[in-house]
mmCIF file with all atom_site columns, C-alpha atoms in Angstrom:
data_model
loop_
_atom_site.group_PDB
_atom_site.id
_atom_site.type_symbol
_atom_site.label_atom_id
_atom_site.label_alt_id
_atom_site.label_comp_id
_atom_site.label_asym_id
_atom_site.label_entity_id
_atom_site.label_seq_id
_atom_site.pdbx_PDB_ins_code
_atom_site.Cartn_x
_atom_site.Cartn_y
_atom_site.Cartn_z
_atom_site.occupancy
_atom_site.B_iso_or_equiv
_atom_site.pdbx_formal_charge
_atom_site.auth_seq_id
_atom_site.auth_comp_id
_atom_site.auth_asym_id
_atom_site.auth_atom_id
_atom_site.pdbx_PDB_model_num
ATOM 1   C CA . MET A 1 1   ? -0.007  0.006  -0.145 1.00 51.00 ? 59  MET A CA 1
ATOM 2   C CA . LYS A 1 2   ? 1.590   3.154  -1.022 1.00 49.00 ? 60  LYS A CA 1
ATOM 3   C CA . ILE A 1 3   ? 0.743   6.250  1.038  1.00 50.00 ? 61  ILE A CA 1
ATOM 4   C CA . SER A 1 4   ? 1.070   9.654  -0.274 1.00 48.00 ? 62  SER A CA 1
ATOM 5   C CA . PHE A 1 5   ? 0.994   12.976 1.133  1.00 46.00 ? 63  PHE A CA 1
ATOM 6   C CA . THR A 1 6   ? -0.955  15.572 -0.775 1.00 51.00 ? 64  THR A CA 1
ATOM 7   C CA . PRO A 1 7   ? 0.061   19.269 -0.533 1.00 47.00 ? 65  PRO A CA 1
ATOM 8   C CA . PHE A 1 8   ? -3.040  20.179 1.453  1.00 43.00 ? 66  PHE A CA 1
ATOM 9   C CA . LEU A 1 9   ? -2.574  17.483 4.057  1.00 43.00 ? 67  LEU A CA 1
ATOM 10  C CA . LEU A 1 10  ? 1.123   18.865 4.437  1.00 41.00 ? 68  LEU A CA 1
ATOM 11  C CA . PHE A 1 11  ? -0.173  22.412 4.700  1.00 46.00 ? 69  PHE A CA 1
ATOM 12  C CA . VAL A 1 12  ? -2.817  21.269 7.530  1.00 44.00 ? 70  VAL A CA 1
ATOM 13  C CA . THR A 1 13  ? -0.323  19.378 9.336  1.00 46.00 ? 71  THR A CA 1
ATOM 14  C CA . LEU A 1 14  ? 2.400   22.135 9.498  1.00 41.00 ? 72  LEU A CA 1
ATOM 15  C CA . GLY A 1 15  ? -0.380  24.722 10.099 1.00 46.00 ? 73  GLY A CA 1
ATOM 16  C CA . THR A 1 16  ? -1.464  22.761 13.261 1.00 46.00 ? 74  THR A CA 1
ATOM 17  C CA . LEU A 1 17  ? 2.250   22.521 14.475 1.00 42.00 ? 75  LEU A CA 1
ATOM 18  C CA . LEU A 1 18  ? 3.203   26.243 13.970 1.00 42.00 ? 76  LEU A CA 1
ATOM 19  C CA . LEU A 1 19  ? -0.171  27.265 15.882 1.00 47.00 ? 77  LEU A CA 1
ATOM 20  C CA . SER A 1 20  ? 0.616   25.115 18.545 1.00 47.00 ? 78  SER A CA 1
ATOM 21  C CA . CYS A 1 21  ? 4.098   26.500 18.818 1.00 53.00 ? 79  CYS A CA 1
ATOM 22  C CA . THR A 1 22  ? 2.612   30.090 18.591 1.00 66.00 ? 80  THR A CA 1
ATOM 23  C CA . ASN A 1 23  ? -0.058  29.307 21.311 1.00 74.00 ? 81  ASN A CA 1
ATOM 24  C CA . ASN A 1 24  ? 2.492   27.744 24.020 1.00 89.00 ? 82  ASN A CA 1
ATOM 25  C CA . ASP A 1 25  ? 4.937   30.896 23.271 1.00 93.00 ? 83  ASP A CA 1
ATOM 26  C CA . ALA A 1 26  ? 2.289   33.464 23.674 1.00 94.00 ? 84  ALA A CA 1
ATOM 27  C CA . GLN A 1 27  ? 1.466   31.652 27.044 1.00 95.00 ? 85  GLN A CA 1
ATOM 28  C CA . ARG A 1 28  ? 4.892   31.478 27.973 1.00 96.00 ? 86  ARG A CA 1
ATOM 29  C CA . GLU A 1 29  ? 5.130   35.325 27.339 1.00 96.00 ? 87  GLU A CA 1
ATOM 30  C CA . PHE A 1 30  ? 1.655   35.932 29.203 1.00 97.00 ? 88  PHE A CA 1
ATOM 31  C CA . GLU A 1 31  ? 3.168   34.060 32.119 1.00 95.00 ? 89  GLU A CA 1
ATOM 32  C CA . GLU A 1 32  ? 6.384   35.892 32.083 1.00 96.00 ? 90  GLU A CA 1
ATOM 33  C CA . GLN A 1 33  ? 4.163   39.369 32.206 1.00 95.00 ? 91  GLN A CA 1
ATOM 34  C CA . ALA A 1 34  ? 2.324   37.765 35.106 1.00 96.00 ? 92  ALA A CA 1
ATOM 35  C CA . TYR A 1 35  ? 5.124   37.298 37.219 1.00 94.00 ? 93  TYR A CA 1
ATOM 36  C CA . GLN A 1 36  ? 6.309   40.982 37.585 1.00 93.00 ? 94  GLN A CA 1
ATOM 37  C CA . GLN A 1 37  ? 5.590   43.042 40.396 1.00 91.00 ? 95  GLN A CA 1
ATOM 38  C CA . PRO A 1 38  ? 2.098   44.464 41.021 1.00 92.00 ? 96  PRO A CA 1
ATOM 39  C CA . SER A 1 39  ? 1.461   47.832 39.796 1.00 90.00 ? 97  SER A CA 1
ATOM 40  C CA . ASN A 1 40  ? -1.716  49.148 39.250 1.00 94.00 ? 98  ASN A CA 1
ATOM 41  C CA . ILE A 1 41  ? -5.452  47.866 39.842 1.00 97.00 ? 99  ILE A CA 1
ATOM 42  C CA . THR A 1 42  ? -8.403  47.906 37.603 1.00 98.00 ? 100 THR A CA 1
ATOM 43  C CA . GLN A 1 43  ? -10.643 49.796 39.691 1.00 98.00 ? 101 GLN A CA 1
ATOM 44  C CA . THR A 1 44  ? -14.277 48.566 40.227 1.00 98.00 ? 102 THR A CA 1
ATOM 45  C CA . ASN A 1 45  ? -17.170 49.734 42.626 1.00 98.00 ? 103 ASN A CA 1
ATOM 46  C CA . ASP A 1 46  ? -19.240 47.678 44.710 1.00 97.00 ? 104 ASP A CA 1
ATOM 47  C CA . SER A 1 47  ? -21.553 46.397 41.827 1.00 97.00 ? 105 SER A CA 1
ATOM 48  C CA . GLY A 1 48  ? -18.565 45.535 39.745 1.00 97.00 ? 106 GLY A CA 1
ATOM 49  C CA . THR A 1 49  ? -18.794 48.212 37.181 1.00 98.00 ? 107 THR A CA 1
ATOM 50  C CA . ILE A 1 50  ? -15.080 49.312 36.155 1.00 98.00 ? 108 ILE A CA 1
ATOM 51  C CA . THR A 1 51  ? -14.418 53.165 36.995 1.00 98.00 ? 109 THR A CA 1
ATOM 52  C CA . SER A 1 52  ? -10.538 52.855 35.749 1.00 97.00 ? 110 SER A CA 1
ATOM 53  C CA . ALA A 1 53  ? -8.981  50.175 33.792 1.00 96.00 ? 111 ALA A CA 1
ATOM 54  C CA . ASP A 1 54  ? -5.230  48.677 34.133 1.00 96.00 ? 112 ASP A CA 1
ATOM 55  C CA . ASN A 1 55  ? -4.658  47.083 30.518 1.00 94.00 ? 113 ASN A CA 1
ATOM 56  C CA . ASP A 1 56  ? -2.373  44.264 32.322 1.00 93.00 ? 114 ASP A CA 1
ATOM 57  C CA . ASP A 1 57  ? -5.009  42.832 34.782 1.00 96.00 ? 115 ASP A CA 1
ATOM 58  C CA . TRP A 1 58  ? -7.599  40.149 34.414 1.00 97.00 ? 116 TRP A CA 1
ATOM 59  C CA . ARG A 1 59  ? -6.880  39.284 30.826 1.00 96.00 ? 117 ARG A CA 1
ATOM 60  C CA . GLU A 1 60  ? -6.993  35.703 29.770 1.00 96.00 ? 118 GLU A CA 1
ATOM 61  C CA . GLY A 1 61  ? -4.123  33.714 28.893 1.00 97.00 ? 119 GLY A CA 1
ATOM 62  C CA . PRO A 1 62  ? -3.877  32.311 25.289 1.00 97.00 ? 120 PRO A CA 1
ATOM 63  C CA . LEU A 1 63  ? -4.554  28.633 26.023 1.00 95.00 ? 121 LEU A CA 1
ATOM 64  C CA . PHE A 1 64  ? -8.101  30.076 27.592 1.00 96.00 ? 122 PHE A CA 1
ATOM 65  C CA . GLU A 1 65  ? -9.162  32.724 25.242 1.00 95.00 ? 123 GLU A CA 1
ATOM 66  C CA . GLY A 1 66  ? -12.540 32.059 24.099 1.00 93.00 ? 124 GLY A CA 1
ATOM 67  C CA . LEU A 1 67  ? -12.788 29.466 26.878 1.00 96.00 ? 125 LEU A CA 1
ATOM 68  C CA . ILE A 1 68  ? -13.532 31.522 30.081 1.00 96.00 ? 126 ILE A CA 1
ATOM 69  C CA . ASP A 1 69  ? -14.349 35.082 30.798 1.00 97.00 ? 127 ASP A CA 1
ATOM 70  C CA . ILE A 1 70  ? -12.617 36.468 33.642 1.00 97.00 ? 128 ILE A CA 1
ATOM 71  C CA . ARG A 1 71  ? -14.417 39.834 35.156 1.00 97.00 ? 129 ARG A CA 1
ATOM 72  C CA . PRO A 1 72  ? -12.326 42.101 37.239 1.00 98.00 ? 130 PRO A CA 1
ATOM 73  C CA . PRO A 1 73  ? -12.843 41.342 41.200 1.00 98.00 ? 131 PRO A CA 1
ATOM 74  C CA . PHE A 1 74  ? -14.969 43.941 43.248 1.00 98.00 ? 132 PHE A CA 1
ATOM 75  C CA . PRO A 1 75  ? -14.744 46.195 44.559 1.00 98.00 ? 133 PRO A CA 1
ATOM 76  C CA . ASN A 1 76  ? -11.162 46.958 43.987 1.00 98.00 ? 134 ASN A CA 1
ATOM 77  C CA . PRO A 1 77  ? -9.792  48.668 46.279 1.00 98.00 ? 135 PRO A CA 1
ATOM 78  C CA . VAL A 1 78  ? -11.244 46.761 48.781 1.00 98.00 ? 136 VAL A CA 1
ATOM 79  C CA . ASP A 1 79  ? -11.908 47.516 52.671 1.00 97.00 ? 137 ASP A CA 1
ATOM 80  C CA . VAL A 1 80  ? -10.517 44.763 55.081 1.00 95.00 ? 138 VAL A CA 1
ATOM 81  C CA . SER A 1 81  ? -14.068 44.556 56.508 1.00 94.00 ? 139 SER A CA 1
ATOM 82  C CA . SER A 1 82  ? -15.744 44.002 52.959 1.00 96.00 ? 140 SER A CA 1
ATOM 83  C CA . VAL A 1 83  ? -15.624 40.946 50.898 1.00 98.00 ? 141 VAL A CA 1
ATOM 84  C CA . ILE A 1 84  ? -13.870 40.564 47.279 1.00 98.00 ? 142 ILE A CA 1
ATOM 85  C CA . ASN A 1 85  ? -16.429 39.154 44.728 1.00 98.00 ? 143 ASN A CA 1
ATOM 86  C CA . PHE A 1 86  ? -14.920 37.214 41.675 1.00 98.00 ? 144 PHE A CA 1
ATOM 87  C CA . GLU A 1 87  ? -17.149 36.455 38.748 1.00 98.00 ? 145 GLU A CA 1
ATOM 88  C CA . PHE A 1 88  ? -16.025 34.324 35.667 1.00 97.00 ? 146 PHE A CA 1
ATOM 89  C CA . GLU A 1 89  ? -18.039 32.757 32.722 1.00 97.00 ? 147 GLU A CA 1
ATOM 90  C CA . VAL A 1 90  ? -17.025 29.410 31.329 1.00 97.00 ? 148 VAL A CA 1
ATOM 91  C CA . THR A 1 91  ? -17.992 29.839 27.470 1.00 93.00 ? 149 THR A CA 1
ATOM 92  C CA . GLY A 1 92  ? -16.628 26.476 26.204 1.00 84.00 ? 150 GLY A CA 1
ATOM 93  C CA . VAL A 1 93  ? -17.860 22.711 26.930 1.00 86.00 ? 151 VAL A CA 1
ATOM 94  C CA . GLN A 1 94  ? -15.495 20.746 29.068 1.00 86.00 ? 152 GLN A CA 1
ATOM 95  C CA . SER A 1 95  ? -12.740 23.496 28.642 1.00 87.00 ? 153 SER A CA 1
ATOM 96  C CA . VAL A 1 96  ? -11.506 24.504 32.023 1.00 96.00 ? 154 VAL A CA 1
ATOM 97  C CA . ASN A 1 97  ? -10.467 22.075 35.014 1.00 95.00 ? 155 ASN A CA 1
ATOM 98  C CA . GLY A 1 98  ? -11.110 23.420 38.034 1.00 96.00 ? 156 GLY A CA 1
ATOM 99  C CA . LEU A 1 99  ? -10.115 26.823 39.186 1.00 97.00 ? 157 LEU A CA 1
ATOM 100 C CA . VAL A 1 100 ? -7.414  27.840 42.020 1.00 98.00 ? 158 VAL A CA 1
ATOM 101 C CA . LEU A 1 101 ? -6.973  31.419 43.384 1.00 98.00 ? 159 LEU A CA 1
ATOM 102 C CA . THR A 1 102 ? -3.273  31.808 44.495 1.00 97.00 ? 160 THR A CA 1
ATOM 103 C CA . ILE A 1 103 ? -1.685  34.882 46.190 1.00 96.00 ? 161 ILE A CA 1
ATOM 104 C CA . ARG A 1 104 ? 1.914   36.081 45.846 1.00 93.00 ? 162 ARG A CA 1
ATOM 105 C CA . TYR A 1 105 ? 3.020   37.298 49.277 1.00 90.00 ? 163 TYR A CA 1
ATOM 106 C CA . THR A 1 106 ? 5.381   40.229 49.730 1.00 84.00 ? 164 THR A CA 1
ATOM 107 C CA . ASP A 1 107 ? 8.278   37.863 50.759 1.00 87.00 ? 165 ASP A CA 1
ATOM 108 C CA . GLY A 1 108 ? 7.699   35.880 47.064 1.00 87.00 ? 166 GLY A CA 1
ATOM 109 C CA . SER A 1 109 ? 6.125   32.939 48.597 1.00 92.00 ? 167 SER A CA 1
ATOM 110 C CA . PHE A 1 110 ? 2.611   31.845 47.453 1.00 94.00 ? 168 PHE A CA 1
ATOM 111 C CA . GLY A 1 111 ? -0.315  30.438 48.989 1.00 95.00 ? 169 GLY A CA 1
ATOM 112 C CA . ASN A 1 112 ? -3.736  29.219 47.616 1.00 95.00 ? 170 ASN A CA 1
ATOM 113 C CA . VAL A 1 113 ? -6.869  31.094 48.659 1.00 95.00 ? 171 VAL A CA 1
ATOM 114 C CA . TYR A 1 114 ? -9.770  29.281 46.600 1.00 96.00 ? 172 TYR A CA 1
ATOM 115 C CA . PHE A 1 115 ? -10.464 26.120 45.177 1.00 94.00 ? 173 PHE A CA 1
ATOM 116 C CA . ASN A 1 116 ? -12.937 24.956 42.913 1.00 95.00 ? 174 ASN A CA 1
ATOM 117 C CA . GLN A 1 117 ? -12.406 21.287 42.034 1.00 94.00 ? 175 GLN A CA 1
ATOM 118 C CA . GLN A 1 118 ? -15.102 20.672 39.632 1.00 93.00 ? 176 GLN A CA 1
ATOM 119 C CA . THR A 1 119 ? -13.797 19.181 36.335 1.00 93.00 ? 177 THR A CA 1
ATOM 120 C CA . PRO A 1 120 ? -14.711 20.510 34.078 1.00 95.00 ? 178 PRO A CA 1
ATOM 121 C CA . LEU A 1 121 ? -16.161 23.708 35.208 1.00 95.00 ? 179 LEU A CA 1
ATOM 122 C CA . PRO A 1 122 ? -19.767 23.854 34.106 1.00 95.00 ? 180 PRO A CA 1
ATOM 123 C CA . PRO A 1 123 ? -20.551 26.468 31.358 1.00 95.00 ? 181 PRO A CA 1
ATOM 124 C CA . GLY A 1 124 ? -21.979 29.414 32.304 1.00 96.00 ? 182 GLY A CA 1
ATOM 125 C CA . ILE A 1 125 ? -21.470 32.425 35.069 1.00 97.00 ? 183 ILE A CA 1
ATOM 126 C CA . SER A 1 126 ? -19.816 31.273 38.380 1.00 96.00 ? 184 SER A CA 1
ATOM 127 C CA . ALA A 1 127 ? -19.099 33.459 41.323 1.00 97.00 ? 185 ALA A CA 1
ATOM 128 C CA . PHE A 1 128 ? -17.398 33.220 44.733 1.00 97.00 ? 186 PHE A CA 1
ATOM 129 C CA . GLN A 1 129 ? -16.150 35.539 47.502 1.00 97.00 ? 187 GLN A CA 1
ATOM 130 C CA . ILE A 1 130 ? -13.002 35.691 49.751 1.00 97.00 ? 188 ILE A CA 1
ATOM 131 C CA . ASN A 1 131 ? -12.167 37.816 52.773 1.00 96.00 ? 189 ASN A CA 1
ATOM 132 C CA . PRO A 1 132 ? -9.533  40.419 52.136 1.00 96.00 ? 190 PRO A CA 1
ATOM 133 C CA . ALA A 1 133 ? -7.587  39.328 55.249 1.00 95.00 ? 191 ALA A CA 1
ATOM 134 C CA . GLU A 1 134 ? -6.873  36.002 53.210 1.00 95.00 ? 192 GLU A CA 1
ATOM 135 C CA . LEU A 1 135 ? -4.499  37.883 50.880 1.00 96.00 ? 193 LEU A CA 1
ATOM 136 C CA . GLY A 1 136 ? -2.173  38.747 53.858 1.00 94.00 ? 194 GLY A CA 1
ATOM 137 C CA . GLN A 1 137 ? 0.468   36.127 54.218 1.00 93.00 ? 195 GLN A CA 1
ATOM 138 C CA . PHE A 1 138 ? -0.478  35.408 57.990 1.00 91.00 ? 196 PHE A CA 1
ATOM 139 C CA . GLY A 1 139 ? -4.500  36.039 57.461 1.00 87.00 ? 197 GLY A CA 1
ATOM 140 C CA . THR A 1 140 ? -4.255  39.143 59.467 1.00 90.00 ? 198 THR A CA 1
ATOM 141 C CA . VAL A 1 141 ? -6.008  42.459 58.675 1.00 92.00 ? 199 VAL A CA 1
ATOM 142 C CA . GLU A 1 142 ? -2.448  43.886 59.044 1.00 94.00 ? 200 GLU A CA 1
ATOM 143 C CA . SER A 1 143 ? -0.576  41.589 56.738 1.00 93.00 ? 201 SER A CA 1
ATOM 144 C CA . ALA A 1 144 ? -3.525  42.097 54.087 1.00 95.00 ? 202 ALA A CA 1
ATOM 145 C CA . ARG A 1 145 ? -3.228  45.764 53.629 1.00 96.00 ? 203 ARG A CA 1
ATOM 146 C CA . GLY A 1 146 ? -1.440  46.824 50.562 1.00 95.00 ? 204 GLY A CA 1
ATOM 147 C CA . LEU A 1 147 ? -1.153  45.782 46.789 1.00 96.00 ? 205 LEU A CA 1
ATOM 148 C CA . HIS A 1 148 ? -1.659  42.229 45.798 1.00 96.00 ? 206 HIS A CA 1
ATOM 149 C CA . ARG A 1 149 ? -0.762  40.144 42.298 1.00 96.00 ? 207 ARG A CA 1
ATOM 150 C CA . VAL A 1 150 ? -3.429  37.326 42.438 1.00 97.00 ? 208 VAL A CA 1
ATOM 151 C CA . TYR A 1 151 ? -3.274  34.334 39.923 1.00 98.00 ? 209 TYR A CA 1
ATOM 152 C CA . LEU A 1 152 ? -6.040  32.226 38.629 1.00 98.00 ? 210 LEU A CA 1
ATOM 153 C CA . PHE A 1 153 ? -5.105  28.810 37.705 1.00 98.00 ? 211 PHE A CA 1
ATOM 154 C CA . ASP A 1 154 ? -6.669  25.531 36.330 1.00 97.00 ? 212 ASP A CA 1
ATOM 155 C CA . LEU A 1 155 ? -5.959  22.177 38.122 1.00 96.00 ? 213 LEU A CA 1
ATOM 156 C CA . ASN A 1 156 ? -3.316  21.498 35.679 1.00 95.00 ? 214 ASN A CA 1
ATOM 157 C CA . ASN A 1 157 ? -1.320  24.446 37.080 1.00 95.00 ? 215 ASN A CA 1
ATOM 158 C CA . ARG A 1 158 ? -1.902  26.674 33.750 1.00 96.00 ? 216 ARG A CA 1
ATOM 159 C CA . LEU A 1 159 ? -2.320  30.102 34.280 1.00 98.00 ? 217 LEU A CA 1
ATOM 160 C CA . ILE A 1 160 ? -5.740  31.220 33.255 1.00 98.00 ? 218 ILE A CA 1
ATOM 161 C CA . SER A 1 161 ? -5.316  35.098 34.346 1.00 98.00 ? 219 SER A CA 1
ATOM 162 C CA . TYR A 1 162 ? -3.779  37.464 36.811 1.00 98.00 ? 220 TYR A CA 1
ATOM 163 C CA . GLY A 1 163 ? -4.501  40.913 38.332 1.00 98.00 ? 221 GLY A CA 1
ATOM 164 C CA . ASP A 1 164 ? -3.839  43.095 41.233 1.00 97.00 ? 222 ASP A CA 1
ATOM 165 C CA . ILE A 1 165 ? -6.136  44.022 44.153 1.00 98.00 ? 223 ILE A CA 1
ATOM 166 C CA . LYS A 1 166 ? -5.594  46.823 46.535 1.00 98.00 ? 224 LYS A CA 1
ATOM 167 C CA . VAL A 1 167 ? -6.709  46.242 50.284 1.00 97.00 ? 225 VAL A CA 1
ATOM 168 C CA . GLU A 1 168 ? -7.168  49.238 52.231 1.00 96.00 ? 226 GLU A CA 1
#
């Protein structure tokens, strides 16, 4: 049996490989940007309306574009006596395996603040809340005050999104 490659099949195969490499490179660049120091916030009011945007915050990673929509948490900045609301919409079917909210502390270490272990996450809008004190390294109001970079990962440790939250 003789197998021959047609120019079309070769083109499709090469295109798929190049697209895969491009997405991996774009994701790697996105992750490099994510691990920079927090610098600014997307300001939101109590109802979630954006009042001032930081273009670096709450973008979806290239591997997750079109699969999940992350909305900026609110309110931001947040008072320590309030709660931080997070909303996201899964737009793909069986596209996101769980959700983990991770914080990078001022000493460079990391801690997990929230877990959603549903695999896959169901399509539609979902929400959760956290206490701002959970963003502090020691879980205290004093350690929570300030600017924090938080990360959203899936259960495969792939970065979905990141952004900055200011606790007052």
